[in-house]
mmCIF file of N, CA and C in Angstrom:
data_model
loop_
_atom_site.group_PDB
_atom_site.id
_atom_site.type_symbol
_atom_site.label_atom_id
_atom_site.label_comp_id
_atom_site.label_asym_id
_atom_site.label_seq_id
_atom_site.Cartn_x
_atom_site.Cartn_y
_atom_site.Cartn_z
ATOM 1 N N MET G 99 124.703 39.371 93.716
ATOM 2 C CA MET G 99 125.277 38.648 95.273
ATOM 3 C C MET G 99 125.165 39.444 96.080
ATOM 4 N N GLN G 100 123.926 39.198 97.569
ATOM 5 C CA GLN G 100 123.556 40.258 98.425
ATOM 6 C C GLN G 100 124.065 40.170 99.078
ATOM 7 N N THR G 101 124.199 41.282 100.877
ATOM 8 C CA THR G 101 124.814 41.415 101.937
ATOM 9 C C THR G 101 124.013 42.240 103.010
ATOM 10 N N LYS G 102 125.037 40.810 103.904
ATOM 11 C CA LYS G 102 123.445 41.008 104.659
ATOM 12 C C LYS G 102 124.421 41.364 106.065
ATOM 13 N N SER G 103 123.566 42.430 107.448
ATOM 14 C CA SER G 103 124.138 42.828 109.002
ATOM 15 C C SER G 103 123.807 41.487 109.830
ATOM 16 N N VAL G 104 124.439 41.179 110.509
ATOM 17 C CA VAL G 104 124.570 40.416 111.234
ATOM 18 C C VAL G 104 125.480 40.829 112.894
ATOM 19 N N LEU G 105 124.637 40.183 113.871
ATOM 20 C CA LEU G 105 125.855 41.124 114.750
ATOM 21 C C LEU G 105 126.678 40.109 115.264
ATOM 22 N N SER G 106 127.709 41.559 116.360
ATOM 23 C CA SER G 106 129.273 40.776 116.094
ATOM 24 C C SER G 106 128.450 40.792 118.369
ATOM 25 N N LEU G 107 129.925 39.368 118.869
ATOM 26 C CA LEU G 107 129.572 39.434 119.654
ATOM 27 C C LEU G 107 129.828 40.879 120.578
ATOM 28 N N GLU G 108 130.385 42.397 119.970
ATOM 29 C CA GLU G 108 130.680 43.529 120.943
ATOM 30 C C GLU G 108 128.856 43.670 121.578
ATOM 31 N N ASP G 109 127.782 43.841 119.434
ATOM 32 C CA ASP G 109 126.488 43.928 119.908
ATOM 33 C C ASP G 109 126.053 43.142 121.222
ATOM 34 N N VAL G 110 126.221 41.878 120.824
ATOM 35 C CA VAL G 110 125.228 41.368 122.162
ATOM 36 C C VAL G 110 125.662 41.563 123.001
ATOM 37 N N LYS G 111 126.694 41.507 123.124
ATOM 38 C CA LYS G 111 126.768 42.122 124.871
ATOM 39 C C LYS G 111 126.529 43.571 125.535
ATOM 40 N N ARG G 112 126.477 43.890 124.089
ATOM 41 C CA ARG G 112 125.305 45.547 125.284
ATOM 42 C C ARG G 112 124.221 44.970 125.172
ATOM 43 N N ILE G 113 123.199 44.529 123.631
ATOM 44 C CA ILE G 113 121.392 43.889 124.528
ATOM 45 C C ILE G 113 122.203 43.436 125.294
ATOM 46 N N ALA G 114 122.637 42.736 126.032
ATOM 47 C CA ALA G 114 122.776 41.400 126.682
ATOM 48 C C ALA G 114 123.050 42.397 128.253
ATOM 49 N N ALA G 115 124.407 43.934 128.434
ATOM 50 C CA ALA G 115 124.593 44.601 129.333
ATOM 51 C C ALA G 115 123.579 45.774 130.347
ATOM 52 N N ALA G 116 122.099 46.060 128.526
ATOM 53 C CA ALA G 116 121.520 46.180 128.862
ATOM 54 C C ALA G 116 119.608 45.845 129.170
ATOM 55 N N ALA G 117 120.102 44.877 128.858
ATOM 56 C CA ALA G 117 118.849 43.935 129.252
ATOM 57 C C ALA G 117 119.034 43.784 130.441
ATOM 58 N N GLU G 118 119.576 43.097 131.013
ATOM 59 C CA GLU G 118 120.022 42.930 132.482
ATOM 60 C C GLU G 118 119.511 44.133 133.440
ATOM 61 N N ALA G 119 120.251 45.417 133.340
ATOM 62 C CA ALA G 119 120.643 46.552 133.387
ATOM 63 C C ALA G 119 118.560 46.857 134.156
ATOM 64 N N GLU G 120 117.535 46.406 132.691
ATOM 65 C CA GLU G 120 116.386 46.929 132.455
ATOM 66 C C GLU G 120 115.902 46.642 133.495
ATOM 67 N N ALA G 121 116.479 44.598 134.053
ATOM 68 C CA ALA G 121 115.543 43.931 134.868
ATOM 69 C C ALA G 121 115.853 44.068 136.558
ATOM 70 N N LEU G 122 117.445 44.757 136.060
ATOM 71 C CA LEU G 122 118.075 44.672 137.798
ATOM 72 C C LEU G 122 117.350 45.759 138.067
ATOM 73 N N ALA G 123 116.901 47.415 137.586
ATOM 74 C CA ALA G 123 116.248 48.340 138.049
ATOM 75 C C ALA G 123 114.980 48.652 139.074
ATOM 76 N N HIS G 124 114.223 47.076 137.853
ATOM 77 C CA HIS G 124 112.478 47.005 138.893
ATOM 78 C C HIS G 124 112.548 45.283 139.818
ATOM 79 N N GLN G 125 113.680 44.601 139.644
ATOM 80 C CA GLN G 125 114.470 43.487 140.631
ATOM 81 C C GLN G 125 113.234 42.522 139.647
ATOM 82 N N TRP G 126 113.262 42.412 138.658
ATOM 83 C CA TRP G 126 112.804 40.902 137.788
ATOM 84 C C TRP G 126 114.153 39.973 137.770
ATOM 85 N N PRO G 127 113.691 38.254 138.087
ATOM 86 C CA PRO G 127 114.736 38.710 137.848
ATOM 87 C C PRO G 127 113.916 37.096 137.055
ATOM 88 N N VAL G 128 114.996 37.138 135.730
ATOM 89 C CA VAL G 128 114.795 37.276 134.352
ATOM 90 C C VAL G 128 115.566 35.746 133.334
ATOM 91 N N THR G 129 115.581 36.150 132.750
ATOM 92 C CA THR G 129 116.388 34.697 132.000
ATOM 93 C C THR G 129 116.228 36.030 130.121
ATOM 94 N N ILE G 130 117.810 35.918 130.292
ATOM 95 C CA ILE G 130 117.746 36.722 129.073
ATOM 96 C C ILE G 130 118.724 35.816 127.901
ATOM 97 N N ALA G 131 117.800 36.006 126.207
ATOM 98 C CA ALA G 131 118.582 34.711 125.596
ATOM 99 C C ALA G 131 118.690 35.507 124.300
ATOM 100 N N ILE G 132 119.532 35.395 123.383
ATOM 101 C CA ILE G 132 120.092 36.701 122.338
ATOM 102 C C ILE G 132 119.761 36.019 121.348
ATOM 103 N N VAL G 133 119.266 35.811 120.397
ATOM 104 C CA VAL G 133 119.540 34.617 118.968
ATOM 105 C C VAL G 133 119.951 35.671 117.897
ATOM 106 N N ASP G 134 120.702 35.100 116.861
ATOM 107 C CA ASP G 134 121.208 35.260 115.637
ATOM 108 C C ASP G 134 119.564 35.349 114.189
ATOM 109 N N ASP G 135 120.092 35.248 113.410
ATOM 110 C CA ASP G 135 118.734 35.872 112.593
ATOM 111 C C ASP G 135 118.498 35.014 112.255
ATOM 112 N N GLY G 136 119.447 33.519 112.755
ATOM 113 C CA GLY G 136 118.280 31.927 112.901
ATOM 114 C C GLY G 136 117.933 31.406 113.272
ATOM 115 N N GLY G 137 117.828 32.415 114.738
ATOM 116 C CA GLY G 137 116.883 31.447 115.701
ATOM 117 C C GLY G 137 118.941 30.650 116.833
ATOM 118 N N HIS G 138 119.876 31.041 116.202
ATOM 119 C CA HIS G 138 120.457 30.464 117.280
ATOM 120 C C HIS G 138 120.919 30.554 117.591
ATOM 121 N N LEU G 139 121.474 30.615 119.290
ATOM 122 C CA LEU G 139 121.843 31.250 120.185
ATOM 123 C C LEU G 139 123.050 32.218 120.416
ATOM 124 N N LEU G 140 122.819 33.154 120.477
ATOM 125 C CA LEU G 140 124.363 33.741 120.515
ATOM 126 C C LEU G 140 124.731 34.163 122.231
ATOM 127 N N TRP G 141 123.720 34.122 123.542
ATOM 128 C CA TRP G 141 123.828 34.426 124.494
ATOM 129 C C TRP G 141 123.005 33.846 125.242
ATOM 130 N N LEU G 142 122.453 33.081 126.698
ATOM 131 C CA LEU G 142 122.058 33.376 128.204
ATOM 132 C C LEU G 142 121.860 34.033 129.057
ATOM 133 N N GLN G 143 121.632 34.644 129.158
ATOM 134 C CA GLN G 143 121.641 34.648 130.448
ATOM 135 C C GLN G 143 120.377 34.251 132.291
ATOM 136 N N ARG G 144 120.851 33.719 133.182
ATOM 137 C CA ARG G 144 119.460 33.231 133.699
ATOM 138 C C ARG G 144 120.841 34.312 135.028
ATOM 139 N N LEU G 145 119.367 35.035 135.105
ATOM 140 C CA LEU G 145 120.111 36.108 136.790
ATOM 141 C C LEU G 145 119.560 35.137 138.172
ATOM 142 N N ASP G 146 119.846 35.882 139.132
ATOM 143 C CA ASP G 146 119.233 35.659 139.607
ATOM 144 C C ASP G 146 117.689 34.829 140.044
ATOM 145 N N GLY G 147 117.738 33.741 141.153
ATOM 146 C CA GLY G 147 116.466 34.057 141.622
ATOM 147 C C GLY G 147 115.344 33.809 140.265
ATOM 148 N N ALA G 148 116.015 33.424 138.915
ATOM 149 C CA ALA G 148 114.779 32.821 137.744
ATOM 150 C C ALA G 148 114.588 32.209 137.981
ATOM 151 N N ALA G 149 113.377 31.153 137.622
ATOM 152 C CA ALA G 149 113.146 30.460 137.609
ATOM 153 C C ALA G 149 113.962 29.193 136.326
ATOM 154 N N PRO G 150 113.735 28.370 136.940
ATOM 155 C CA PRO G 150 115.512 27.373 136.245
ATOM 156 C C PRO G 150 114.405 26.936 134.736
ATOM 157 N N VAL G 151 113.104 26.804 134.801
ATOM 158 C CA VAL G 151 111.873 26.490 133.602
ATOM 159 C C VAL G 151 112.155 28.292 132.361
ATOM 160 N N SER G 152 112.540 29.291 133.320
ATOM 161 C CA SER G 152 112.409 30.265 132.478
ATOM 162 C C SER G 152 114.009 30.396 131.041
ATOM 163 N N ALA G 153 115.201 29.317 131.441
ATOM 164 C CA ALA G 153 115.950 29.442 130.868
ATOM 165 C C ALA G 153 115.764 28.329 129.142
ATOM 166 N N HIS G 154 114.863 27.798 129.867
ATOM 167 C CA HIS G 154 114.052 27.242 128.404
ATOM 168 C C HIS G 154 113.446 27.498 128.025
ATOM 169 N N ILE G 155 112.978 28.782 128.496
ATOM 170 C CA ILE G 155 111.513 29.527 127.892
ATOM 171 C C ILE G 155 112.059 31.373 126.463
ATOM 172 N N ALA G 156 113.128 31.391 127.176
ATOM 173 C CA ALA G 156 113.292 33.150 127.441
ATOM 174 C C ALA G 156 113.732 32.657 125.265
ATOM 175 N N PRO G 157 114.952 31.418 125.390
ATOM 176 C CA PRO G 157 115.012 31.708 123.971
ATOM 177 C C PRO G 157 114.253 30.239 122.947
ATOM 178 N N ALA G 158 113.474 30.208 123.498
ATOM 179 C CA ALA G 158 112.346 29.840 122.572
ATOM 180 C C ALA G 158 111.552 31.250 122.360
ATOM 181 N N LYS G 159 111.436 31.859 122.712
ATOM 182 C CA LYS G 159 110.861 32.881 122.117
ATOM 183 C C LYS G 159 111.950 33.805 121.132
ATOM 184 N N ALA G 160 112.766 34.398 122.027
ATOM 185 C CA ALA G 160 113.147 33.957 121.667
ATOM 186 C C ALA G 160 113.920 33.859 119.560
ATOM 187 N N HIS G 161 114.049 32.613 120.034
ATOM 188 C CA HIS G 161 113.941 31.920 118.884
ATOM 189 C C HIS G 161 112.811 31.707 117.397
ATOM 190 N N THR G 162 112.324 31.693 117.982
ATOM 191 C CA THR G 162 109.189 33.056 117.563
ATOM 192 C C THR G 162 110.099 33.939 116.826
ATOM 193 N N ALA G 163 110.207 34.557 117.754
ATOM 194 C CA ALA G 163 111.102 36.069 117.503
ATOM 195 C C ALA G 163 111.286 36.531 116.179
ATOM 196 N N ALA G 164 113.063 35.347 115.968
ATOM 197 C CA ALA G 164 114.420 35.904 115.132
ATOM 198 C C ALA G 164 113.410 35.069 113.395
ATOM 199 N N LEU G 165 113.322 33.716 113.325
ATOM 200 C CA LEU G 165 111.906 33.427 112.798
ATOM 201 C C LEU G 165 110.639 33.608 111.741
ATOM 202 N N GLY G 166 109.903 34.035 113.031
ATOM 203 C CA GLY G 166 108.687 34.378 112.461
ATOM 204 C C GLY G 166 109.506 36.236 112.559
ATOM 205 N N ARG G 167 110.543 36.877 112.651
ATOM 206 C CA ARG G 167 110.259 38.086 112.375
ATOM 207 C C ARG G 167 109.223 39.517 112.426
ATOM 208 N N ARG G 168 108.940 38.848 113.562
ATOM 209 C CA ARG G 168 107.304 39.849 114.401
ATOM 210 C C ARG G 168 108.158 39.509 115.961
ATOM 211 N N GLU G 169 106.499 40.417 116.145
ATOM 212 C CA GLU G 169 106.995 39.856 117.985
ATOM 213 C C GLU G 169 106.391 38.211 117.692
ATOM 214 N N SER G 170 106.420 37.463 119.261
ATOM 215 C CA SER G 170 106.632 36.352 119.439
ATOM 216 C C SER G 170 105.439 36.786 120.400
ATOM 217 N N ARG G 171 104.752 37.519 119.899
ATOM 218 C CA ARG G 171 103.246 38.332 121.108
ATOM 219 C C ARG G 171 102.250 37.443 119.429
ATOM 220 N N VAL G 172 102.812 38.267 118.397
ATOM 221 C CA VAL G 172 101.423 37.944 117.572
ATOM 222 C C VAL G 172 100.934 36.887 117.538
ATOM 223 N N TYR G 173 101.983 35.313 118.148
ATOM 224 C CA TYR G 173 101.572 34.173 117.393
ATOM 225 C C TYR G 173 100.613 34.283 118.412
ATOM 226 N N GLU G 174 100.189 34.636 120.368
ATOM 227 C CA GLU G 174 99.551 34.922 121.176
ATOM 228 C C GLU G 174 98.689 34.853 121.134
ATOM 229 N N GLU G 175 98.293 36.341 120.497
ATOM 230 C CA GLU G 175 97.603 36.635 120.082
ATOM 231 C C GLU G 175 96.311 36.659 118.682
ATOM 232 N N VAL G 176 97.322 35.648 118.268
ATOM 233 C CA VAL G 176 96.591 34.357 117.405
ATOM 234 C C VAL G 176 94.773 33.684 117.886
ATOM 235 N N ILE G 177 96.698 32.258 118.494
ATOM 236 C CA ILE G 177 96.455 31.951 119.445
ATOM 237 C C ILE G 177 95.080 31.674 120.432
ATOM 238 N N ASN G 178 94.985 32.596 121.474
ATOM 239 C CA ASN G 178 94.108 32.834 121.947
ATOM 240 C C ASN G 178 92.930 33.568 120.895
ATOM 241 N N GLN G 179 92.967 33.872 120.746
ATOM 242 C CA GLN G 179 91.582 34.860 119.522
ATOM 243 C C GLN G 179 90.757 33.814 118.484
ATOM 244 N N GLY G 180 91.380 32.153 119.026
ATOM 245 C CA GLY G 180 90.807 30.726 118.438
ATOM 246 C C GLY G 180 92.047 30.265 117.620
ATOM 247 N N ARG G 181 92.877 31.030 116.989
ATOM 248 C CA ARG G 181 93.266 30.396 115.780
ATOM 249 C C ARG G 181 93.700 28.557 117.362
ATOM 250 N N THR G 182 93.733 27.632 117.632
ATOM 251 C CA THR G 182 95.090 26.451 117.789
ATOM 252 C C THR G 182 95.178 26.545 117.360
ATOM 253 N N SER G 183 94.782 25.434 115.903
ATOM 254 C CA SER G 183 96.025 24.613 115.029
ATOM 255 C C SER G 183 97.163 25.379 115.091
ATOM 256 N N PHE G 184 97.348 26.872 114.980
ATOM 257 C CA PHE G 184 98.657 27.552 115.444
ATOM 258 C C PHE G 184 99.910 27.018 115.612
ATOM 259 N N LEU G 185 99.064 26.207 116.551
ATOM 260 C CA LEU G 185 100.138 25.544 117.810
ATOM 261 C C LEU G 185 100.465 24.730 117.378
ATOM 262 N N SER G 186 99.767 24.078 116.630
ATOM 263 C CA SER G 186 100.857 22.565 115.482
ATOM 264 C C SER G 186 102.188 22.992 114.264
ATOM 265 N N ALA G 187 102.003 24.218 114.410
ATOM 266 C CA ALA G 187 103.080 24.792 113.847
ATOM 267 C C ALA G 187 104.972 24.344 113.955
ATOM 268 N N PRO G 188 106.029 24.195 113.232
ATOM 269 C CA PRO G 188 106.680 23.289 113.201
ATOM 270 C C PRO G 188 107.844 23.737 113.529
ATOM 271 N N THR G 189 108.758 23.987 114.058
ATOM 272 C CA THR G 189 109.743 24.473 114.632
ATOM 273 C C THR G 189 110.397 25.840 115.858
ATOM 274 N N ILE G 190 108.945 26.463 116.040
ATOM 275 C CA ILE G 190 108.554 27.410 117.219
ATOM 276 C C ILE G 190 107.417 27.342 118.078
ATOM 277 N N ALA G 191 108.235 27.139 119.126
ATOM 278 C CA ALA G 191 108.062 27.005 120.159
ATOM 279 C C ALA G 191 107.743 28.411 121.680
ATOM 280 N N GLY G 192 108.172 28.799 121.585
ATOM 281 C CA GLY G 192 107.606 29.627 121.889
ATOM 282 C C GLY G 192 107.058 31.196 121.036
ATOM 283 N N MET G 193 105.806 30.649 121.294
ATOM 284 C CA MET G 193 104.858 31.884 121.375
ATOM 285 C C MET G 193 103.852 32.348 122.352
ATOM 286 N N LEU G 194 105.305 32.776 123.526
ATOM 287 C CA LEU G 194 104.348 33.817 124.333
ATOM 288 C C LEU G 194 104.802 35.608 124.353
ATOM 289 N N GLU G 195 104.269 35.983 125.264
ATOM 290 C CA GLU G 195 105.012 37.292 124.987
ATOM 291 C C GLU G 195 106.421 37.409 125.489
ATOM 292 N N GLY G 196 107.727 38.152 124.756
ATOM 293 C CA GLY G 196 108.580 38.156 125.099
ATOM 294 C C GLY G 196 109.340 38.041 124.224
ATOM 295 N N GLY G 197 109.755 38.239 123.320
ATOM 296 C CA GLY G 197 109.527 37.541 122.411
ATOM 297 C C GLY G 197 110.408 38.670 121.127
ATOM 298 N N VAL G 198 111.352 39.386 121.164
ATOM 299 C CA VAL G 198 111.247 40.631 120.266
ATOM 300 C C VAL G 198 113.077 40.551 118.576
ATOM 301 N N PRO G 199 112.068 40.868 117.582
ATOM 302 C CA PRO G 199 112.841 40.794 116.439
ATOM 303 C C PRO G 199 114.145 41.745 116.671
ATOM 304 N N ILE G 200 115.183 41.685 116.526
ATOM 305 C CA ILE G 200 116.528 42.538 116.033
ATOM 306 C C ILE G 200 116.126 43.511 114.669
ATOM 307 N N LEU G 201 115.716 44.540 114.335
ATOM 308 C CA LEU G 201 115.340 45.354 112.670
ATOM 309 C C LEU G 201 116.856 45.973 113.190
ATOM 310 N N LEU G 202 117.355 45.702 111.754
ATOM 311 C CA LEU G 202 118.378 46.358 111.468
ATOM 312 C C LEU G 202 117.958 46.863 110.355
ATOM 313 N N GLN G 203 117.681 48.744 109.030
ATOM 314 C CA GLN G 203 117.228 48.861 107.858
ATOM 315 C C GLN G 203 116.338 47.847 107.460
ATOM 316 N N GLY G 204 114.972 46.894 108.432
ATOM 317 C CA GLY G 204 113.749 46.778 107.985
ATOM 318 C C GLY G 204 114.467 45.526 108.067
ATOM 319 N N GLN G 205 115.427 44.446 107.934
ATOM 320 C CA GLN G 205 116.049 43.373 107.958
ATOM 321 C C GLN G 205 116.123 43.286 109.442
ATOM 322 N N CYS G 206 115.324 41.770 110.114
ATOM 323 C CA CYS G 206 116.193 41.756 110.988
ATOM 324 C C CYS G 206 117.305 40.603 111.057
ATOM 325 N N VAL G 207 117.703 40.992 112.794
ATOM 326 C CA VAL G 207 119.305 39.818 112.686
ATOM 327 C C VAL G 207 118.997 39.659 113.258
ATOM 328 N N GLY G 208 119.105 39.126 114.002
ATOM 329 C CA GLY G 208 118.589 38.745 115.513
ATOM 330 C C GLY G 208 117.029 38.799 115.586
ATOM 331 N N ALA G 209 117.085 38.121 117.713
ATOM 332 C CA ALA G 209 115.524 38.355 118.465
ATOM 333 C C ALA G 209 116.272 38.307 119.693
ATOM 334 N N VAL G 210 115.691 38.958 120.412
ATOM 335 C CA VAL G 210 116.171 39.019 122.023
ATOM 336 C C VAL G 210 114.968 37.933 122.978
ATOM 337 N N GLY G 211 114.792 37.110 123.479
ATOM 338 C CA GLY G 211 113.185 36.970 124.223
ATOM 339 C C GLY G 211 113.600 36.668 125.880
ATOM 340 N N VAL G 212 112.971 37.061 126.584
ATOM 341 C CA VAL G 212 113.291 37.076 128.364
ATOM 342 C C VAL G 212 111.503 36.426 128.346
ATOM 343 N N SER G 213 112.176 36.272 129.563
ATOM 344 C CA SER G 213 110.707 35.304 130.307
ATOM 345 C C SER G 213 111.687 35.155 132.070
ATOM 346 N N GLY G 214 110.450 35.639 132.752
ATOM 347 C CA GLY G 214 110.515 35.361 134.207
ATOM 348 C C GLY G 214 109.411 36.092 135.047
ATOM 349 N N VAL G 215 108.959 36.966 133.620
ATOM 350 C CA VAL G 215 108.521 38.421 134.376
ATOM 351 C C VAL G 215 106.522 38.130 134.623
ATOM 352 N N LYS G 216 105.893 39.215 134.451
ATOM 353 C CA LYS G 216 104.291 39.306 133.416
ATOM 354 C C LYS G 216 105.597 39.484 131.585
ATOM 355 N N SER G 217 104.778 38.701 130.675
ATOM 356 C CA SER G 217 104.377 38.893 129.506
ATOM 357 C C SER G 217 105.816 39.996 128.936
ATOM 358 N N ASN G 218 105.134 41.782 129.510
ATOM 359 C CA ASN G 218 104.823 42.848 129.080
ATOM 360 C C ASN G 218 105.928 42.953 129.436
ATOM 361 N N GLU G 219 106.702 42.977 130.715
ATOM 362 C CA GLU G 219 107.706 43.526 131.374
ATOM 363 C C GLU G 219 108.585 42.572 131.056
ATOM 364 N N ASP G 220 108.359 41.193 130.889
ATOM 365 C CA ASP G 220 109.496 39.914 129.883
ATOM 366 C C ASP G 220 109.826 40.994 128.420
ATOM 367 N N ALA G 221 109.241 41.901 127.846
ATOM 368 C CA ALA G 221 108.934 42.561 125.853
ATOM 369 C C ALA G 221 109.318 43.918 126.711
ATOM 370 N N GLN G 222 109.504 44.485 127.800
ATOM 371 C CA GLN G 222 110.147 45.946 128.574
ATOM 372 C C GLN G 222 111.031 45.416 128.312
ATOM 373 N N VAL G 223 111.817 43.944 128.986
ATOM 374 C CA VAL G 223 113.211 43.781 129.747
ATOM 375 C C VAL G 223 114.272 44.124 127.913
ATOM 376 N N ALA G 224 113.712 42.906 127.475
ATOM 377 C CA ALA G 224 113.992 43.077 125.841
ATOM 378 C C ALA G 224 113.855 44.163 125.164
ATOM 379 N N LYS G 225 113.345 44.746 124.902
ATOM 380 C CA LYS G 225 113.155 45.410 124.318
ATOM 381 C C LYS G 225 114.074 46.973 124.740
ATOM 382 N N ALA G 226 113.898 47.114 125.833
ATOM 383 C CA ALA G 226 115.588 47.392 126.664
ATOM 384 C C ALA G 226 116.636 47.180 125.946
ATOM 385 N N GLY G 227 117.008 46.013 125.680
ATOM 386 C CA GLY G 227 118.321 45.776 125.834
ATOM 387 C C GLY G 227 118.139 46.122 123.989
ATOM 388 N N ILE G 228 117.654 46.406 123.356
ATOM 389 C CA ILE G 228 117.718 46.472 121.878
ATOM 390 C C ILE G 228 118.106 47.912 121.874
ATOM 391 N N ALA G 229 117.735 48.628 122.640
ATOM 392 C CA ALA G 229 117.392 49.897 122.399
ATOM 393 C C ALA G 229 118.870 50.184 121.877
ATOM 394 N N ALA G 230 120.199 49.463 123.273
ATOM 395 C CA ALA G 230 120.598 50.209 123.221
ATOM 396 C C ALA G 230 122.162 49.481 122.016
ATOM 397 N N LEU G 231 121.573 49.042 120.567
ATOM 398 C CA LEU G 231 123.000 48.917 119.889
ATOM 399 C C LEU G 231 122.048 50.980 119.108
ATOM 400 N N GLY G 232 120.832 51.917 119.433
ATOM 401 C CA GLY G 232 120.608 52.547 118.950
ATOM 402 C C GLY G 232 120.150 52.996 118.229
#
């Protein structure tokens, strides 16, 4: 039998606080979503001024990053390079930059998805949150 690490509520709160701090430092109104390794929502936080639709986009980006075990931007790049048939991939909808997997010793334990500003800035917020795990 194998064992695996999982995110604790304390981990999730630490990630969320660091991501929020990064967004606030730049005055970026974003939504932050954190999911487990199966893409199930553990945390959703919409900062003041974030567009309502970002509360749908951020979890989708996180879900995609968790299930794919890679940044959601990879799927955006594949599609932008002409492989539009990838849009029909089942169960993943957040194929935009801003979803980042949380990797621990080579294993994906979850992901952070951020939406609300430029995609690379969304990813910056997500990565700042993940960095708080050490």
